[in-house]
Amino acid sequence: MPKPFPPEFRRDVIAVARKREASMAQVARDFGIS
C-alpha cells in the first residue's frame, strides 16, 4: 500500500488548485497524483 501524502503536500495541492484555472485532473497530473 502506498504511503499517504503528508499534510503539507495536501495543503500545497489545494492552494494551487484554488488559484489556477486548470481542471482538477490537470493539477493532479502536475503533482504526480493519479
Short mmCIF file of C-alpha atoms in Angstrom, two decimals:
data_model
loop_
_atom_site.label_atom_id
_atom_site.label_comp_id
_atom_site.label_asym_id
_atom_site.label_seq_id
_atom_site.Cartn_x
_atom_site.Cartn_y
_atom_site.Cartn_z
CA MET A 1 0.00 0.00 0.00
CA PRO A 2 1.43 3.42 -0.93
CA LYS A 3 2.31 5.87 1.78
CA PRO A 4 -0.23 8.68 2.23
CA PHE A 5 0.78 12.17 1.19
CA PRO A 6 1.91 14.42 4.05
CA PRO A 7 -0.44 17.21 5.21
CA GLU A 8 1.91 19.90 3.83
CA PHE A 9 1.72 18.38 0.36
CA ARG A 10 -2.06 18.25 0.52
CA ARG A 11 -2.25 21.91 1.57
CA ASP A 12 0.02 22.92 -1.30
CA VAL A 13 -2.01 21.00 -3.87
CA ILE A 14 -5.27 22.52 -2.62
CA ALA A 15 -3.79 26.03 -2.66
CA VAL A 16 -2.58 25.61 -6.24
CA ALA A 17 -5.88 24.08 -7.36
CA ARG A 18 -7.83 27.03 -5.95
CA LYS A 19 -5.59 29.64 -7.62
CA ARG A 20 -5.37 28.08 -11.07
CA GLU A 21 -7.89 27.87 -13.87
CA ALA A 22 -6.79 24.30 -14.64
CA SER A 23 -9.00 21.29 -14.03
CA MET A 24 -8.51 19.06 -11.01
CA ALA A 25 -7.25 16.36 -13.37
CA GLN A 26 -4.56 18.71 -14.70
CA VAL A 27 -3.50 19.74 -11.19
CA ALA A 28 -3.27 16.05 -10.22
CA ARG A 29 -1.08 15.31 -13.26
CA ASP A 30 1.17 18.29 -12.46
CA PHE A 31 1.74 16.97 -8.94
CA GLY A 32 2.13 13.34 -9.97
CA ILE A 33 -1.10 12.20 -8.34
CA SER A 34 -3.06 9.51 -10.16
#
